[in-house]
Coordinates of C-alpha atoms and ligand atoms in Angstrom, one line a residue:
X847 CA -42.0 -143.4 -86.2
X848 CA -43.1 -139.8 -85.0
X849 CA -41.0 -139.3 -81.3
X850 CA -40.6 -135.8 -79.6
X851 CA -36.1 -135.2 -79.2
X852 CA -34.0 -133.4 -77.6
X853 CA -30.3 -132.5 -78.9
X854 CA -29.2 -130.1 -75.9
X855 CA -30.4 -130.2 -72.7
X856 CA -33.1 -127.3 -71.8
X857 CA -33.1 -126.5 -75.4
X858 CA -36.5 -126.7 -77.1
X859 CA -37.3 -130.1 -78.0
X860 CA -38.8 -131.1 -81.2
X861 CA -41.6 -133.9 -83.1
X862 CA -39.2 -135.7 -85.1
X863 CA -39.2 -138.3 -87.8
X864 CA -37.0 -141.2 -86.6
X865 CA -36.1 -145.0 -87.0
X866 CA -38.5 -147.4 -85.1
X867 CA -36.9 -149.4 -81.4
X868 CA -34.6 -152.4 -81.9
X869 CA -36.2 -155.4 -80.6
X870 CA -34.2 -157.2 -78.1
X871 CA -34.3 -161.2 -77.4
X872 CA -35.6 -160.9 -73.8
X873 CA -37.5 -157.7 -74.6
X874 CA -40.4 -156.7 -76.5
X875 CA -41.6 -152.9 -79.0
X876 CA -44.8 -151.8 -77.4
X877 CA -47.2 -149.5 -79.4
X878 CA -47.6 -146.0 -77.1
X879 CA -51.2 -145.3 -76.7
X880 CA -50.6 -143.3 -73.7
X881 CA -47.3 -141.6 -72.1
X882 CA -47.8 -139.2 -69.0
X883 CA -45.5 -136.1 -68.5
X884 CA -43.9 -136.1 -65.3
X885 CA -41.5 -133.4 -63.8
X886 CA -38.4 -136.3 -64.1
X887 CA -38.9 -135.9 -67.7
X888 CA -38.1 -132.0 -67.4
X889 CA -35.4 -132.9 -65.1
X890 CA -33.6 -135.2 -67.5
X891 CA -34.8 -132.6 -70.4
X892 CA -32.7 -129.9 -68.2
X893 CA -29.5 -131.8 -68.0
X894 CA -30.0 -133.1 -64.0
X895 CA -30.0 -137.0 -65.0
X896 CA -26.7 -138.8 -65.4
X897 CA -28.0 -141.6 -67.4
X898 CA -29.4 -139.7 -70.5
X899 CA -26.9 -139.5 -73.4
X900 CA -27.9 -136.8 -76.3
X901 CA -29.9 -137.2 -78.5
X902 CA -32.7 -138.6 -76.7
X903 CA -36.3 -139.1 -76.3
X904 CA -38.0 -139.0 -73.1
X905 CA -40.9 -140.4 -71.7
X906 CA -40.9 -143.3 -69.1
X907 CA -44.6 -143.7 -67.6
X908 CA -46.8 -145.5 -70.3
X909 CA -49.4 -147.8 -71.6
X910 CA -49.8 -149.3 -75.3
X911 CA -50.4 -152.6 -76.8
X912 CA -47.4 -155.1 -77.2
X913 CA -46.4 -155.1 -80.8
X914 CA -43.0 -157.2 -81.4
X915 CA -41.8 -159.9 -79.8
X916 CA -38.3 -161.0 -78.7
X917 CA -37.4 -164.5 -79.4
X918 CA -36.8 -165.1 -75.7
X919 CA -39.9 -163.8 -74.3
X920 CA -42.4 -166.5 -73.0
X921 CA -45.2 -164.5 -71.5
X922 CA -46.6 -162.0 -74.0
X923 CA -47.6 -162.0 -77.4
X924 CA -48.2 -159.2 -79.9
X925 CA -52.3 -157.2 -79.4
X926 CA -51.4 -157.0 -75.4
X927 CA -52.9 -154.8 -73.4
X928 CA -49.5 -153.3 -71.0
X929 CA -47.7 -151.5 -68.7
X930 CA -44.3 -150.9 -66.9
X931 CA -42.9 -149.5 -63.6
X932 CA -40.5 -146.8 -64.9
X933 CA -37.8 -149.2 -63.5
X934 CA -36.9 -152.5 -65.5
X935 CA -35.5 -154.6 -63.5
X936 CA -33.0 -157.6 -65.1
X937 CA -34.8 -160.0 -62.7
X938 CA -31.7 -162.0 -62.3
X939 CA -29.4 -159.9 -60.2
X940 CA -29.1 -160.5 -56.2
X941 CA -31.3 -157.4 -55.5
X942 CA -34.0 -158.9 -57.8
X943 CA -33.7 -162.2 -56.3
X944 CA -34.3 -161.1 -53.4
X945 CA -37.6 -159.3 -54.8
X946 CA -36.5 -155.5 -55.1
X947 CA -36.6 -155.2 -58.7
X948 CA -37.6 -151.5 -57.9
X949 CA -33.5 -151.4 -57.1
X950 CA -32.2 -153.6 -59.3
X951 CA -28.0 -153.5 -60.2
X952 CA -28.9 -153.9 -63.9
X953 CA -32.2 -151.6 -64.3
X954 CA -33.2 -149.9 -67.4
X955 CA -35.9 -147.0 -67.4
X956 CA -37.0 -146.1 -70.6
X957 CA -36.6 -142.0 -71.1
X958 CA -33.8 -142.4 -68.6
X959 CA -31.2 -145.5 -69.3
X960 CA -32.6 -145.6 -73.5
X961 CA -35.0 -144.1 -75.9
X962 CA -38.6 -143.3 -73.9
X963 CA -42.6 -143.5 -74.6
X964 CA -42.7 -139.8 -75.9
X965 CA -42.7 -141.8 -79.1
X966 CA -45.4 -144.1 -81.3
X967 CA -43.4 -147.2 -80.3
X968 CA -40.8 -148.1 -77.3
X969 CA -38.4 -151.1 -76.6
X970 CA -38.6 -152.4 -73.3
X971 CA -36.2 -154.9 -72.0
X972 CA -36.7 -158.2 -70.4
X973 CA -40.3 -158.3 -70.7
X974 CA -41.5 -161.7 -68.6
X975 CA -39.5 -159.5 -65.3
X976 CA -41.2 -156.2 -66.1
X977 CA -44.7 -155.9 -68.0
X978 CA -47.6 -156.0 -66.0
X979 CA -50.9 -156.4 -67.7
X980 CA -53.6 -153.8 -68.1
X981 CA -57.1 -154.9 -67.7
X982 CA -59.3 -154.2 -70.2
X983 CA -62.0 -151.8 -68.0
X984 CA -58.3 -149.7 -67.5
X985 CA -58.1 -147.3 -70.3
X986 CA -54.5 -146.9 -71.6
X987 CA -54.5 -143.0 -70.1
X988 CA -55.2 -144.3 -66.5
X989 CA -53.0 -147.3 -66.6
X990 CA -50.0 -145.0 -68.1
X991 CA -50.5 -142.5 -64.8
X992 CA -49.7 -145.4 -62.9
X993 CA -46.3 -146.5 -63.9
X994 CA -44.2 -144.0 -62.2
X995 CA -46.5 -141.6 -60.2
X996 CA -49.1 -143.8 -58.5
X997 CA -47.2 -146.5 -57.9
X998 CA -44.1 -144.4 -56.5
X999 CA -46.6 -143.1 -54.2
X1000 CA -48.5 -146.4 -53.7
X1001 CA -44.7 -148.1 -52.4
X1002 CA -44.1 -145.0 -50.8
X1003 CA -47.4 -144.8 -48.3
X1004 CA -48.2 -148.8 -48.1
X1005 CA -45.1 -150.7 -49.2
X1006 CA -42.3 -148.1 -47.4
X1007 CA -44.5 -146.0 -44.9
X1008 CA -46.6 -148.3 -43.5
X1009 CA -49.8 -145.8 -43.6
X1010 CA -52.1 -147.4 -40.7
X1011 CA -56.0 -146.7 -40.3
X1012 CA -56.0 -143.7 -37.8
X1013 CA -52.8 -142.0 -38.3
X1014 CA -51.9 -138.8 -39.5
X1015 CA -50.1 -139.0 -42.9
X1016 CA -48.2 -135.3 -44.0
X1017 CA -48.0 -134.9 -48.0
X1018 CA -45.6 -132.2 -48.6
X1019 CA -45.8 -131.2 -52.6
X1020 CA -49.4 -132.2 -54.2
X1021 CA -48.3 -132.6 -58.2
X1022 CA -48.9 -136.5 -59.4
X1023 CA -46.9 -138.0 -56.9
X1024 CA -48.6 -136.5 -53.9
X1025 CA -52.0 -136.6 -55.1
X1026 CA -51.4 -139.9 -55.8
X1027 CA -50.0 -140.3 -52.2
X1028 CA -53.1 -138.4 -50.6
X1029 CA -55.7 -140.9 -52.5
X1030 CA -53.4 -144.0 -51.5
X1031 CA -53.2 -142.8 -47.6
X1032 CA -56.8 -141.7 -47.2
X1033 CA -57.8 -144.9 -49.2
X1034 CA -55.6 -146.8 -46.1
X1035 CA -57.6 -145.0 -43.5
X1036 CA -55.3 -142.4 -42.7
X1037 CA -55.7 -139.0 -42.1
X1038 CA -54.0 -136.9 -44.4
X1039 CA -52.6 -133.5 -44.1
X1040 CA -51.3 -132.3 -47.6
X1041 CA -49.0 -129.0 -47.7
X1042 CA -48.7 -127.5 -51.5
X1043 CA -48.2 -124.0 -52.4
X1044 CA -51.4 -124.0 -55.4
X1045 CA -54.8 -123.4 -54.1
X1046 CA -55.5 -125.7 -57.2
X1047 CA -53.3 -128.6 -56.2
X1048 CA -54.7 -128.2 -52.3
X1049 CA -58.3 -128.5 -53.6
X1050 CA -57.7 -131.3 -55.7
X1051 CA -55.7 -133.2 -52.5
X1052 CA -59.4 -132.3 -50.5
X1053 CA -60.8 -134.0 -53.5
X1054 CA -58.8 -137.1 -53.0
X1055 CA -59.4 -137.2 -49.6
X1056 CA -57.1 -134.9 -47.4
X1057 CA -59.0 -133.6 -44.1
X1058 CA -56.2 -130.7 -43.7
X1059 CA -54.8 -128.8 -46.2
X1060 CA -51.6 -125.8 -45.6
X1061 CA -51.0 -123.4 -48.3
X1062 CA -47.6 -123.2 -48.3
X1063 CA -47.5 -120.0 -50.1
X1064 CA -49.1 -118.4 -47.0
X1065 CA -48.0 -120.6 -44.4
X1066 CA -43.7 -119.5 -43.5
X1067 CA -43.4 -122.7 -41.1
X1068 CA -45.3 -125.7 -42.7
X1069 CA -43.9 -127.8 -40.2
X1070 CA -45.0 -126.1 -37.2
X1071 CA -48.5 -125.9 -39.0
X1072 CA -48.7 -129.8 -39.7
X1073 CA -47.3 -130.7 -35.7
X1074 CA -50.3 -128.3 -34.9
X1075 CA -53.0 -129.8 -37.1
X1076 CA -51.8 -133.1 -36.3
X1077 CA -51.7 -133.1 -32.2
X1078 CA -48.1 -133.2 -31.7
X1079 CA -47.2 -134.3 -35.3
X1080 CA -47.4 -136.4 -38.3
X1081 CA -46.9 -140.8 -38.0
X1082 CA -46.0 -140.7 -41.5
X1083 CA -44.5 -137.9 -43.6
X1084 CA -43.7 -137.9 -47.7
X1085 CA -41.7 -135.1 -48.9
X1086 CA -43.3 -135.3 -52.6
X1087 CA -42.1 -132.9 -54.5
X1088 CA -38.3 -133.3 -53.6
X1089 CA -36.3 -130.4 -52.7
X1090 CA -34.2 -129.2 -49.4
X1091 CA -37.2 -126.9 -47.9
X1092 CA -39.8 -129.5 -48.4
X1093 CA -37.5 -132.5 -47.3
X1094 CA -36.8 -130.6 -44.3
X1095 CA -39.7 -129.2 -43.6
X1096 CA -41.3 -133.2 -43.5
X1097 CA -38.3 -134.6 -41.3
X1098 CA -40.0 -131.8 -38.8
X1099 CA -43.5 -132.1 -38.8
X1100 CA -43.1 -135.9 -37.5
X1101 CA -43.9 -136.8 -34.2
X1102 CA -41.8 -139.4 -32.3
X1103 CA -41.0 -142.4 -33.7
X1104 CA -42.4 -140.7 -37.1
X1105 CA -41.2 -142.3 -40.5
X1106 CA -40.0 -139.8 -43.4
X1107 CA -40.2 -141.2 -46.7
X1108 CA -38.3 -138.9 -49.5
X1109 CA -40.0 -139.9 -52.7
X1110 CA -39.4 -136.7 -54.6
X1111 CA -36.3 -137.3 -56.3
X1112 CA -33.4 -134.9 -55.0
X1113 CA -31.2 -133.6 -58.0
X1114 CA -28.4 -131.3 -56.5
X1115 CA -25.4 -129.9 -57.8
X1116 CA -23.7 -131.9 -55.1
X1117 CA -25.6 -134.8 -55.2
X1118 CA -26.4 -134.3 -51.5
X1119 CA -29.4 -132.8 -49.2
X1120 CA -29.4 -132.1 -45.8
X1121 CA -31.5 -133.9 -43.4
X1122 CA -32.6 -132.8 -39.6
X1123 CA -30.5 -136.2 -38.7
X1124 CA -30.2 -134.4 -35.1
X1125 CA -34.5 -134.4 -35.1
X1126 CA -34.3 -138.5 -36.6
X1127 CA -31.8 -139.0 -33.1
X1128 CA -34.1 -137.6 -30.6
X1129 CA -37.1 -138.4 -31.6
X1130 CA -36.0 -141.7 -33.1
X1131 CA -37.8 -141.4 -36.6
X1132 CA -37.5 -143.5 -39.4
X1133 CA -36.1 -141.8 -42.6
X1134 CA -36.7 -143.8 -45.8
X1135 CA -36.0 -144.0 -49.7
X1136 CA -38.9 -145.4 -51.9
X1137 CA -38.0 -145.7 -55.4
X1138 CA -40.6 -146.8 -58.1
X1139 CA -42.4 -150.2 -57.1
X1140 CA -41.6 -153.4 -58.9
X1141 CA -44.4 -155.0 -61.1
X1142 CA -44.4 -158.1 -59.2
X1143 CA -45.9 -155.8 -56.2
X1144 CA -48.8 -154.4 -58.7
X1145 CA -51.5 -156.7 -58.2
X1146 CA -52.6 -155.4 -54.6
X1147 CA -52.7 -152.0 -56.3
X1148 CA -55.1 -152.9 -59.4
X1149 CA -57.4 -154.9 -56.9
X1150 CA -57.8 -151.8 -55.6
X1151 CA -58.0 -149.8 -58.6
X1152 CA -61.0 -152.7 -60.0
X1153 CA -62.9 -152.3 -56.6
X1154 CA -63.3 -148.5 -57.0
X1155 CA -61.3 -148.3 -53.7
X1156 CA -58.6 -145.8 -55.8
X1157 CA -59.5 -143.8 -58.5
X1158 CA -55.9 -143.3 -60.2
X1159 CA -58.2 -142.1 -63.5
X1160 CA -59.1 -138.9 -61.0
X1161 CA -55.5 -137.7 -61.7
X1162 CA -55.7 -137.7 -65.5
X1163 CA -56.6 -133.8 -65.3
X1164 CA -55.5 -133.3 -69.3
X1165 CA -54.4 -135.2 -72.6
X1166 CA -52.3 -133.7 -75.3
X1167 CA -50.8 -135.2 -78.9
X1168 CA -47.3 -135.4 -79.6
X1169 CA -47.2 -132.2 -80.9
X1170 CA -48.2 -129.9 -78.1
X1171 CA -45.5 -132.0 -75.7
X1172 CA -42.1 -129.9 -76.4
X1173 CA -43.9 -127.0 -74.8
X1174 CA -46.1 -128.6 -72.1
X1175 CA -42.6 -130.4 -71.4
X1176 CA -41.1 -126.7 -71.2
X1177 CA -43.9 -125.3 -69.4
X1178 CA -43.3 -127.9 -66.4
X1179 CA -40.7 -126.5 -65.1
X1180 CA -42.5 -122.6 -64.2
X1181 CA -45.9 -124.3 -64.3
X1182 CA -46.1 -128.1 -63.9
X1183 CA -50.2 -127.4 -63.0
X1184 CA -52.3 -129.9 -60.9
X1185 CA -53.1 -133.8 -61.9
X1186 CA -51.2 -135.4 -64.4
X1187 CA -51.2 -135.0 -68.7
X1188 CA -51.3 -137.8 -70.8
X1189 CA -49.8 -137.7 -74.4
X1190 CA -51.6 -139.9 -76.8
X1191 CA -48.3 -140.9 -79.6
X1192 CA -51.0 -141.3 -82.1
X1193 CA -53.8 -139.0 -81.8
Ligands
LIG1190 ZN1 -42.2 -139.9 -63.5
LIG1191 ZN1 -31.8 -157.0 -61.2

């Protein structure tokens, strides 16, 4: 099969020639008609993921048709229509057991843990725990931008936040996740604020339903912006993007009794970020982790995707072949541009 690799990290990567997935007994090889490019996959292409070993293809939000089956898969059978959240979950460990396959002890994440979707074909392990299937008025483009982006940000804002009809929802960092998050919270009745630093990515969040936007490029204190535009502050706040500024900058636009949801993943040289803890004491705010959202969870989501309520396909802003991903993969670290670009394996 064709599959873009890597052999050193934040060296270019290449369209290579190499051997087809090994089928697992509880798993099952699922023909990539769509793969999105997210900014993890230039994290883990720039060294800042310890689960990657070299060589290694990336790739870990997708869509595509089932097309081998492990002997100890009950569920699925070879022509379905499929997706995964970027975290497979073993379905068997305590965490899973008790329903948190988005944390499981034993998870997998294809692009991550093995071999991703920036490839023709992908293995994904225990299948019956993990695949979710896509409906057929779901093209394979829109269903792929939901595995990691919109449905991080839909257990980030419903699941984790608890977005409420009336309140004021902050969205610091507007690429996939935080559009995403701005549909999802506006979609909840919320009134969203969304801070970004691209006039592009703050017209697309007014698009999607933001009533405030803060250009962050302009705008030195974006906290003190959102407490003003808010009344006092935000209910709910989602640092997006994931970095110390915007993190912090979050943690201080909530009012009291705010939550802070950190969904933008947080890679450090020293594995740790700091976090206005003395703010969370005397205004006693909530500060939560939301990671992925298991596929047991996504029904409620495609109801609402099949009712029109959220438009995920909105975020689909470009789609590319294999060939053009080693440099759009490149180009997302200076430029990661607004919505979300799907790679078709095969076109
Ligand atoms: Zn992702
Ligand atoms: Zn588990």
């Amino acid at each position: 099969m064709r599959a873009v690799l890597f052999e050193q990290y934040g060296e270019p990567a290449s369209v290579r020639e190499v051997s087809d997935p090994h089928l697992t007994p509880h798993g099952v090889v699922v023909r990539v008609e769509a793969t999105g490019l997210c900014r993890s996959d230039w994290h883990g292409w720039q060294g800042h993921d310890p689960d990657i070993t070299l060589p290694h293809v990336p790739g870990h939000e997708l869509a595509g048709t089932v097309e081998s089956v492990g002997p100890r898969v009950s569920n699925w059978h070879p022509g379905d229509r499929v997706t995964v959240p970027f975290v497979c979950a073993c379905g068997t460990c305590p965490t899973c057991a008790a329903g948190d396959h988005q944390i499981c002890e034993h998870q997998t994440q294809p692009g991550f843990t093995h071999w991703g979707s920036f490839a023709q074909y992908v293995a994904l392990d225990h299948a019956d725990v993990n695949l979710v299937a896509v409906p057929e008025a779901l093209s394979f483009a829109t269903a792929a931008a939901l595995g990691c982006r919109f449905a991080t940000a839909f257990r980030a804002v419903v699941q984790q936040g608890r977005a409420a009809a009336g309140e004021w929802v902050a969205v610091h960092g507007c690429g996939g996740v935080g559009l995403s998050a701005v549909m999802i919270a506006a979609a909840s009745g919320a009134r969203v604020v969304a801070v970004d630093v691209s006039p592009q990515a703050l017209d697309l969040a007014r698009k999607f339903g933001a009533v405030e936007c803060v250009d962050a490029s302009r705008t030195p204190d974006t906290a003190a912006a959102v407490l003003e535009l808010t009344g006092g502050g935000a209910h709910l706040s989602l640092d997006a993007l994931g970095s110390p500024v915007t993190c912090a900058a979050s943690v201080n636009g909530l009012r009291r009794r705010g939550r802070h949801v950190q969904v933008g993943l947080l890679p450090s040289a020293d594995g740790t970020t700091p976090v206005p803890m003395a703010r969370a004491i005397a205004l006693e705010l909530e500060i939560l982790g939301s990671h992925g959202m298991a596929a047991h969870t996504y029904p409620a989501m495609l109801e609402l995707v099949r009712a029109g309520v959220l438009r995920p396909d909105l975020l689909v802003t470009s789609t590319i072949t294999l060939d053009a991903t080693p440099a759009a993969l490149a180009a997302m670290g200076t430029a990661p541009g607004a919505g979300v670009t799907v790679i078709e394996p095969w076109a």
